[in-house]
XYZ file of C-alpha atoms in Angstrom:
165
model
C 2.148 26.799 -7.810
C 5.037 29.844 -8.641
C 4.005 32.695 -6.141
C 4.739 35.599 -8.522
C 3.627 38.305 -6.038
C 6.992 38.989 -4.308
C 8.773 41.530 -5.119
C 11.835 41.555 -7.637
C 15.334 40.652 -5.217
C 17.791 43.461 -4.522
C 20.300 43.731 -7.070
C 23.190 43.771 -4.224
C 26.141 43.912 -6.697
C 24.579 47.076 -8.916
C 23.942 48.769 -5.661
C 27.711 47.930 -4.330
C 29.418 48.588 -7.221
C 27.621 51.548 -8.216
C 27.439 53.458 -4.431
C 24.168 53.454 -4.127
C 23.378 54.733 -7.658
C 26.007 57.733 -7.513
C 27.616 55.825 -10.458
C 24.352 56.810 -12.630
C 25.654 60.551 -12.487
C 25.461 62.357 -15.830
C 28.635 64.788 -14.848
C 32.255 62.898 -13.633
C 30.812 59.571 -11.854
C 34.227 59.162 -10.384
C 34.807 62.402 -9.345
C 31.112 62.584 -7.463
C 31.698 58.958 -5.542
C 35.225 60.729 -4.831
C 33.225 63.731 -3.034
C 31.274 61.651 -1.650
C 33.715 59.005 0.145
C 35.434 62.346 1.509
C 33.099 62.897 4.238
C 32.898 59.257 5.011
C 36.206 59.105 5.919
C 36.305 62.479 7.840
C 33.629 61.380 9.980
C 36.096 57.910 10.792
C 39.124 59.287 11.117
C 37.663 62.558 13.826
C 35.542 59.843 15.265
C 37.557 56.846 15.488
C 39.839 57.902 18.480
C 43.798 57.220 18.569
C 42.335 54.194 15.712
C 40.710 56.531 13.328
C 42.760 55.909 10.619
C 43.071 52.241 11.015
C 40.267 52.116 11.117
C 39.236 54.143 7.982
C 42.253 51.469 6.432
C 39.871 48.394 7.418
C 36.785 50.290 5.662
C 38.946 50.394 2.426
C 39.992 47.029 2.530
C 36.165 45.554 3.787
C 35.238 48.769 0.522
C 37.388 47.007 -2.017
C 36.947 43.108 -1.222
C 33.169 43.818 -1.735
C 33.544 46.477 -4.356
C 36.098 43.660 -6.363
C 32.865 41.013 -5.787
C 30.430 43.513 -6.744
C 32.230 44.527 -10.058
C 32.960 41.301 -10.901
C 29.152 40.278 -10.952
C 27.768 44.059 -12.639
C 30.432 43.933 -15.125
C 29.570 40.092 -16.138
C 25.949 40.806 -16.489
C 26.424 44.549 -18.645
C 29.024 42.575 -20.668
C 31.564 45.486 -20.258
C 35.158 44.700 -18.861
C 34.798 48.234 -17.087
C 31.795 50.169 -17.284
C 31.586 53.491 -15.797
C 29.036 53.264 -13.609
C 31.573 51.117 -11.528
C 32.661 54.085 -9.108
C 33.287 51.643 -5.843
C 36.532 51.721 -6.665
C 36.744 55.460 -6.006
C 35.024 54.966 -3.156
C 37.663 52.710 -2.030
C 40.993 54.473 -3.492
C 39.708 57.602 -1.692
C 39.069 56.005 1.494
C 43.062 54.640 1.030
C 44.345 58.186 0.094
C 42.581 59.849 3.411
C 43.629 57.080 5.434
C 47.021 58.735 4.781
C 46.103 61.511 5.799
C 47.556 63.279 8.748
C 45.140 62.707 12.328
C 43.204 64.762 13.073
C 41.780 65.126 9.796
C 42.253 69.057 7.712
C 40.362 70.353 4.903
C 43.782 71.325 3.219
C 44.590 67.644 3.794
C 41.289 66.221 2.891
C 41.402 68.467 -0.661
C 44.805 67.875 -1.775
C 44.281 64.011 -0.971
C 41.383 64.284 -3.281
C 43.187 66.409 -6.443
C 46.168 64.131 -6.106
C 43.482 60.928 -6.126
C 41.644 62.430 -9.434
C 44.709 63.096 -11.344
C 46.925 59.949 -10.829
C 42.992 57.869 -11.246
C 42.686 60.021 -14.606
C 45.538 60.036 -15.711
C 46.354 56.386 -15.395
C 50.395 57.234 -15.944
C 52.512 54.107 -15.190
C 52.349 51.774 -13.106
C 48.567 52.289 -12.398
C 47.852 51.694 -16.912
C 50.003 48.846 -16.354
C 47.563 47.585 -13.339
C 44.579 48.767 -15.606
C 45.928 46.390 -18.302
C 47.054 43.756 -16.757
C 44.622 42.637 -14.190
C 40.669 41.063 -15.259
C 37.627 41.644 -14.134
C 36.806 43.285 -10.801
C 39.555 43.242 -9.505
C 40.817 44.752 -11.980
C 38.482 47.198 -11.906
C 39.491 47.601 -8.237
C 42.908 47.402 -8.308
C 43.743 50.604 -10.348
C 42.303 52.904 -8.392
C 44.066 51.645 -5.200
C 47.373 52.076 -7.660
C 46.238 55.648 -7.993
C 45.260 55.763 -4.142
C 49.142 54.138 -3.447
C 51.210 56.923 -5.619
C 48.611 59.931 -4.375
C 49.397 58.093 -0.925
C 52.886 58.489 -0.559
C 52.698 61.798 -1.698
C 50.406 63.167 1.186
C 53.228 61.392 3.398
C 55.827 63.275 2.126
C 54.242 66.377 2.937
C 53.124 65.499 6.308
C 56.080 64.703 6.884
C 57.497 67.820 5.774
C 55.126 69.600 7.790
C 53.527 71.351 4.727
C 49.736 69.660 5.671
């Protein structure tokens, strides 16, 4: 005899890829998973000791191997190569950008790693459409973003380096 009674399983991959339902926002997904990762990675980095940013850099790699399993799986079942609910990969391309970030963590840092995120991710100027294009499912899906999270990276160096955050 079927026991019917228990309940239906968790859905692990639409919870992973879509943060816990954040990707269900009306209003910017993206940009609300982006907000959202930001304090996540402040509380790392400030709490993580002399480490805090590597370890915020093993969050975004543990964030994007299960975000790129996650996607994979939603984006089979919704038959969509990319759907928008998908915002993981924010998750994880923020997470990269911060990680960048100068230690101890500032707000000035903290915002402009997040502008310079949202425009390269919305943009999509080359390389990261050629990433877009180029690479399947999710890590595809994944990979994008952490071009975007690369090119917004090496920007925040520059100016710590400068001394300008």
């Amino acid at each position: 005899m079927i026991d019917n009674t228990n309940p239906k399983p968790v859905e692990w991959p639409r919870i992973v890829a879509t943060v816990f339902g954040l990707g269900y926002s009306r209003v910017a997904p993206g940009t609300v998973a982006s907000i959202a990762a930001l304090p996540v990675a402040w509380l790392v980095v400030a709490f993580g000791g002399a480490n805090g940013r590597l370890w915020l850099l093993l969050i975004t790699i543990l964030t994007a191997a299960f975000g790129a399993w996650a996607c994979e799986l939603y984006s089979r079942a919704k038959t969509d190569p990319d759907p928008s609910e998908c915002v993981i990969d924010e998750v994880a391309g923020q997470f990269l950008v911060c990680a960048f970030c100068p230690a101890p963590p500032t707000l000035l840092a903290y915002l402009l790693a997040f502008v310079l995120f949202r425009v390269f991710d919305i943009t999509k100027l080359w390389p990261i459409n050629e990433v877009e294009r180029r690479v399947p499912g999710g890590l595809g899906i994944m990979a994008d973003d952490i071009a975007a999270a690369l090119m917004a990276s090496v920007i925040i160096m520059v100016l710590a380096h400068l001394g300008l955050i």
